Amino acid sequence: MTSPQPSEAPRGRGGRQRLPRRRVTVAEVTAVTPRLVRVRAEGDLTGWTADGPGAHLKVFVPGPDGGNVMRTYTVRHFDADGGELTVEFGIHADGPATRWASAASPGDTLEISGQARGGFFPRAGTSRIVILGDHCALPAIATILESLPDGIRAEAVIEIVGLEDRIDLDGPVGADITWTAESGRPGGQLVAFAEDLTFSDESTEVWVGCEAGVMREIRRHLLANGAQLPSAPPVAGAPALHARAYWKLNTANHSDHDTGEDD
Ligand SMILES: Cc1cc2nc3c(=O)[nH]c(=O)nc-3n(C[C@H](O)[C@H](O)[C@H](O)COP(=O)(O)OP(=O)(O)OC[C@H]3O[C@@H](n4cnc5c(N)ncnc54)[C@H](O)[C@@H]3O)c2cc1C
């Protein structure tokens, strides 16, 4: 048996080559709302890539046992040539990444994955986009909305812990943004909105990012009401559903690959 060459980059899920991690230095920390901290970091990001709006990276922060632990965050903004990366951390979990962000200050360092993946690109011809997401999907929702061209009819329903955590969002002209405060179980408002959605023949895509159990409920409901997974060939009038868990109740570091396939 031959051992891997030292120069060989580690491989991730599905045998994909992982690019070497980078280290960036915190340049600015901003409390955007009571529960959202923006961290702007600088460093050598030459060749670093993020494949589209809502793409996620891994951050490595001190864990409970002395070593570093990995968590998933969204690229809010980056400029590879200018060496800048901005990530927004929600202050709602009780975990190492949230603790790191709550205490972050300029000069701190942060290790990040070699690239970001999993961005959202609407299909050509899509005329309506419906977004359902919670507090920790807010950075993804913001970047997706910003990327949509005028002419796309965009609707977003965002559940946040309290309405004081609303932020300004850019989007295509006429974007319809609904903010709703958590009431009862997290994500409950999103399920109610999903159940009220109606679809016409318009070419529609639905993007969902929230707690794992809530995502499954929404997914189940929409699939039972004509939505299709993006892997299926497009059918006229059937909305394409892109659903992903952003976290899971009582679970640390929930998988970023959870699209509810096991449901
Ligand atoms: C693709 C993707 C992109 C993401 N982008 C962002 C982002 O840009 N900003 C952001 O804030 N989060 C984002 N998240 C969510 C983030 O990865 C999780 O919230 C993560 O678990 C936080 O890490 P932690 O170390 O603070 O808590 P963990 O150690 O992972 O969890 C500790 C405890 O907190 C609970 N918990 C975790 N997350 C939440 C939450 N959101 N609300 C309430 N309780 C929670 C867990 O159930 C667990 O009990 C993203 C997740 C995915 C999959």
PDB file of N, CA and C and ligand atoms in Angstrom, residues 56 71-74 88-90 92-98 135-136 139 244-256, ligand 1:
ATOM      1  N   HIS A  56     -20.944  28.733   0.725  1.00  0.00           N
ATOM      2  CA  HIS A  56     -20.493  28.631   2.113  1.00  0.00           C
ATOM      3  C   HIS A  56     -19.047  28.177   2.203  1.00  0.00           C
ATOM      4  N   ARG A  71     -16.870  25.006  11.424  1.00  0.00           N
ATOM      5  CA  ARG A  71     -18.280  25.376  11.321  1.00  0.00           C
ATOM      6  C   ARG A  71     -18.528  25.968   9.931  1.00  0.00           C
ATOM      7  N   THR A  72     -19.793  26.021   9.518  1.00  0.00           N
ATOM      8  CA  THR A  72     -20.142  26.454   8.157  1.00  0.00           C
ATOM      9  C   THR A  72     -20.726  27.865   8.182  1.00  0.00           C
ATOM     10  N   TYR A  73     -20.216  28.735   7.340  1.00  0.00           N
ATOM     11  CA  TYR A  73     -20.730  30.115   7.253  1.00  0.00           C
ATOM     12  C   TYR A  73     -20.810  30.542   5.788  1.00  0.00           C
ATOM     13  N   THR A  74     -21.544  31.623   5.579  1.00  0.00           N
ATOM     14  CA  THR A  74     -21.790  32.107   4.217  1.00  0.00           C
ATOM     15  C   THR A  74     -20.826  33.228   3.870  1.00  0.00           C
ATOM     16  N   GLU A  88     -20.910  37.076   8.205  1.00  0.00           N
ATOM     17  CA  GLU A  88     -21.796  37.575   9.255  1.00  0.00           C
ATOM     18  C   GLU A  88     -22.241  36.415  10.149  1.00  0.00           C
ATOM     19  N   PHE A  89     -21.954  36.573  11.438  1.00  0.00           N
ATOM     20  CA  PHE A  89     -22.238  35.514  12.411  1.00  0.00           C
ATOM     21  C   PHE A  89     -23.492  35.875  13.201  1.00  0.00           C
ATOM     22  N   GLY A  90     -24.465  35.002  13.156  1.00  0.00           N
ATOM     23  CA  GLY A  90     -25.643  35.175  13.996  1.00  0.00           C
ATOM     24  C   GLY A  90     -25.277  34.826  15.427  1.00  0.00           C
ATOM     25  N   HIS A  92     -27.048  33.349  17.930  1.00  0.00           N
ATOM     26  CA  HIS A  92     -28.229  32.631  18.394  1.00  0.00           C
ATOM     27  C   HIS A  92     -27.875  31.244  18.886  1.00  0.00           C
ATOM     28  N   ALA A  93     -26.763  30.700  18.418  1.00  0.00           N
ATOM     29  CA  ALA A  93     -26.368  29.368  18.875  1.00  0.00           C
ATOM     30  C   ALA A  93     -25.562  29.511  20.161  1.00  0.00           C
ATOM     31  N   ASP A  94     -25.355  28.371  20.814  1.00  0.00           N
ATOM     32  CA  ASP A  94     -24.495  28.391  21.985  1.00  0.00           C
ATOM     33  C   ASP A  94     -23.319  27.485  21.664  1.00  0.00           C
ATOM     34  N   GLY A  95     -22.470  27.953  20.769  1.00  0.00           N
ATOM     35  CA  GLY A  95     -21.392  27.089  20.324  1.00  0.00           C
ATOM     36  C   GLY A  95     -20.118  27.870  20.071  1.00  0.00           C
ATOM     37  N   PRO A  96     -19.064  27.153  19.714  1.00  0.00           N
ATOM     38  CA  PRO A  96     -17.734  27.759  19.571  1.00  0.00           C
ATOM     39  C   PRO A  96     -17.666  28.886  18.534  1.00  0.00           C
ATOM     40  N   ALA A  97     -18.358  28.738  17.399  1.00  0.00           N
ATOM     41  CA  ALA A  97     -18.257  29.786  16.369  1.00  0.00           C
ATOM     42  C   ALA A  97     -18.959  31.057  16.841  1.00  0.00           C
ATOM     43  N   THR A  98     -20.097  30.874  17.480  1.00  0.00           N
ATOM     44  CA  THR A  98     -20.831  32.039  17.987  1.00  0.00           C
ATOM     45  C   THR A  98     -20.008  32.733  19.071  1.00  0.00           C
ATOM     46  N   HIS A 135     -32.971  33.191  10.679  1.00  0.00           N
ATOM     47  CA  HIS A 135     -31.919  34.130  11.079  1.00  0.00           C
ATOM     48  C   HIS A 135     -30.529  33.769  10.540  1.00  0.00           C
ATOM     49  N   CYS A 136     -30.153  32.488  10.587  1.00  0.00           N
ATOM     50  CA  CYS A 136     -28.773  32.192  10.202  1.00  0.00           C
ATOM     51  C   CYS A 136     -28.619  32.054   8.687  1.00  0.00           C
ATOM     52  N   PRO A 139     -27.516  35.968   5.907  1.00  0.00           N
ATOM     53  CA  PRO A 139     -26.435  36.377   4.997  1.00  0.00           C
ATOM     54  C   PRO A 139     -26.577  35.761   3.598  1.00  0.00           C
ATOM     55  N   ARG A 244     -32.147  23.359   2.103  1.00  0.00           N
ATOM     56  CA  ARG A 244     -30.944  22.928   2.838  1.00  0.00           C
ATOM     57  C   ARG A 244     -31.119  23.280   4.320  1.00  0.00           C
ATOM     58  N   ALA A 245     -30.679  22.354   5.161  1.00  0.00           N
ATOM     59  CA  ALA A 245     -30.679  22.649   6.597  1.00  0.00           C
ATOM     60  C   ALA A 245     -29.504  23.568   6.906  1.00  0.00           C
ATOM     61  N   TYR A 246     -29.752  24.609   7.681  1.00  0.00           N
ATOM     62  CA  TYR A 246     -28.673  25.510   8.099  1.00  0.00           C
ATOM     63  C   TYR A 246     -28.193  25.195   9.505  1.00  0.00           C
ATOM     64  N   TRP A 247     -29.004  24.503  10.257  1.00  0.00           N
ATOM     65  CA  TRP A 247     -28.623  24.052  11.593  1.00  0.00           C
ATOM     66  C   TRP A 247     -29.632  23.025  12.028  1.00  0.00           C
ATOM     67  N   LYS A 248     -29.342  22.342  13.145  1.00  0.00           N
ATOM     68  CA  LYS A 248     -30.288  21.347  13.647  1.00  0.00           C
ATOM     69  C   LYS A 248     -30.399  21.499  15.153  1.00  0.00           C
ATOM     70  N   LEU A 249     -31.616  21.486  15.613  1.00  0.00           N
ATOM     71  CA  LEU A 249     -31.895  21.642  17.034  1.00  0.00           C
ATOM     72  C   LEU A 249     -31.078  20.638  17.851  1.00  0.00           C
ATOM     73  N   ASN A 250     -30.447  21.104  18.895  1.00  0.00           N
ATOM     74  CA  ASN A 250     -29.668  20.258  19.828  1.00  0.00           C
ATOM     75  C   ASN A 250     -28.533  19.485  19.157  1.00  0.00           C
ATOM     76  N   THR A 251     -28.012  19.996  18.077  1.00  0.00           N
ATOM     77  CA  THR A 251     -26.928  19.311  17.361  1.00  0.00           C
ATOM     78  C   THR A 251     -25.847  20.324  17.003  1.00  0.00           C
ATOM     79  N   ALA A 252     -24.626  20.034  17.403  1.00  0.00           N
ATOM     80  CA  ALA A 252     -23.518  20.924  17.040  1.00  0.00           C
ATOM     81  C   ALA A 252     -23.054  20.599  15.626  1.00  0.00           C
ATOM     82  N   ASN A 253     -22.637  21.605  14.896  1.00  0.00           N
ATOM     83  CA  ASN A 253     -22.029  21.436  13.574  1.00  0.00           C
ATOM     84  C   ASN A 253     -22.820  20.508  12.662  1.00  0.00           C
ATOM     85  N   HIS A 254     -24.083  20.780  12.486  1.00  0.00           N
ATOM     86  CA  HIS A 254     -24.905  19.932  11.621  1.00  0.00           C
ATOM     87  C   HIS A 254     -24.370  19.973  10.182  1.00  0.00           C
ATOM     88  N   SER A 255     -24.523  18.855   9.477  1.00  0.00           N
ATOM     89  CA  SER A 255     -23.966  18.729   8.118  1.00  0.00           C
ATOM     90  C   SER A 255     -24.465  19.821   7.161  1.00  0.00           C
ATOM     91  N   ASP A 256     -23.562  20.340   6.369  1.00  0.00           N
ATOM     92  CA  ASP A 256     -23.978  21.316   5.348  1.00  0.00           C
ATOM     93  C   ASP A 256     -24.538  20.620   4.108  1.00  0.00           C
TER      94      ASP A 256
HETATM   95  C1  LIG B   1     -24.648  26.344   4.146  1.00  0.00           C
HETATM   96  C2  LIG B   1     -24.687  27.015   5.514  1.00  0.00           C
HETATM   97  C3  LIG B   1     -24.384  28.362   5.632  1.00  0.00           C
HETATM   98  C4  LIG B   1     -24.465  29.004   6.892  1.00  0.00           C
HETATM   99  N1  LIG B   1     -24.206  30.336   6.985  1.00  0.00           N
HETATM  100  C5  LIG B   1     -24.325  30.968   8.180  1.00  0.00           C
HETATM  101  C6  LIG B   1     -24.049  32.370   8.309  1.00  0.00           C
HETATM  102  O1  LIG B   1     -23.615  33.037   7.369  1.00  0.00           O
HETATM  103  N2  LIG B   1     -24.256  32.958   9.528  1.00  0.00           N
HETATM  104  C7  LIG B   1     -24.704  32.235  10.603  1.00  0.00           C
HETATM  105  O2  LIG B   1     -24.903  32.800  11.692  1.00  0.00           O
HETATM  106  N3  LIG B   1     -24.910  30.898  10.523  1.00  0.00           N
HETATM  107  C8  LIG B   1     -24.724  30.260   9.348  1.00  0.00           C
HETATM  108  N4  LIG B   1     -24.956  28.911   9.262  1.00  0.00           N
HETATM  109  C9  LIG B   1     -25.388  28.209  10.477  1.00  0.00           C
HETATM  110  C10 LIG B   1     -24.197  27.835  11.377  1.00  0.00           C
HETATM  111  O3  LIG B   1     -23.334  26.974  10.671  1.00  0.00           O
HETATM  112  C11 LIG B   1     -24.747  27.112  12.629  1.00  0.00           C
HETATM  113  O4  LIG B   1     -25.612  27.947  13.345  1.00  0.00           O
HETATM  114  C12 LIG B   1     -23.610  26.603  13.511  1.00  0.00           C
HETATM  115  O5  LIG B   1     -24.080  25.457  14.162  1.00  0.00           O
HETATM  116  C13 LIG B   1     -23.124  27.614  14.543  1.00  0.00           C
HETATM  117  O6  LIG B   1     -21.980  27.086  15.161  1.00  0.00           O
HETATM  118  P1  LIG B   1     -21.717  27.208  16.716  1.00  0.00           P
HETATM  119  O7  LIG B   1     -20.318  26.694  16.927  1.00  0.00           O
HETATM  120  O8  LIG B   1     -22.019  28.591  17.189  1.00  0.00           O
HETATM  121  O9  LIG B   1     -22.789  26.237  17.372  1.00  0.00           O
HETATM  122  P2  LIG B   1     -22.756  24.612  17.401  1.00  0.00           P
HETATM  123  O10 LIG B   1     -21.639  24.135  18.263  1.00  0.00           O
HETATM  124  O11 LIG B   1     -22.781  24.089  15.995  1.00  0.00           O
HETATM  125  O12 LIG B   1     -24.151  24.292  18.098  1.00  0.00           O
HETATM  126  C14 LIG B   1     -24.337  24.493  19.503  1.00  0.00           C
HETATM  127  C15 LIG B   1     -25.818  24.478  19.833  1.00  0.00           C
HETATM  128  O13 LIG B   1     -26.448  25.606  19.243  1.00  0.00           O
HETATM  129  C16 LIG B   1     -27.570  25.207  18.466  1.00  0.00           C
HETATM  130  N5  LIG B   1     -27.618  26.063  17.253  1.00  0.00           N
HETATM  131  C17 LIG B   1     -26.784  26.012  16.186  1.00  0.00           C
HETATM  132  N6  LIG B   1     -27.133  26.921  15.275  1.00  0.00           N
HETATM  133  C18 LIG B   1     -28.229  27.539  15.758  1.00  0.00           C
HETATM  134  C19 LIG B   1     -29.056  28.550  15.255  1.00  0.00           C
HETATM  135  N7  LIG B   1     -28.830  29.105  14.054  1.00  0.00           N
HETATM  136  N8  LIG B   1     -30.092  28.962  16.014  1.00  0.00           N
HETATM  137  C20 LIG B   1     -30.356  28.402  17.219  1.00  0.00           C
HETATM  138  N9  LIG B   1     -29.596  27.419  17.753  1.00  0.00           N
HETATM  139  C21 LIG B   1     -28.540  26.994  17.022  1.00  0.00           C
HETATM  140  C22 LIG B   1     -27.305  23.752  18.095  1.00  0.00           C
HETATM  141  O14 LIG B   1     -28.525  23.061  17.893  1.00  0.00           O
HETATM  142  C23 LIG B   1     -26.566  23.239  19.304  1.00  0.00           C
HETATM  143  O15 LIG B   1     -27.477  22.846  20.313  1.00  0.00           O
HETATM  144  C24 LIG B   1     -24.839  28.256   8.035  1.00  0.00           C
HETATM  145  C25 LIG B   1     -25.080  26.870   7.909  1.00  0.00           C
HETATM  146  C26 LIG B   1     -25.010  26.264   6.662  1.00  0.00           C
HETATM  147  C27 LIG B   1     -25.291  24.776   6.548  1.00  0.00           C
END
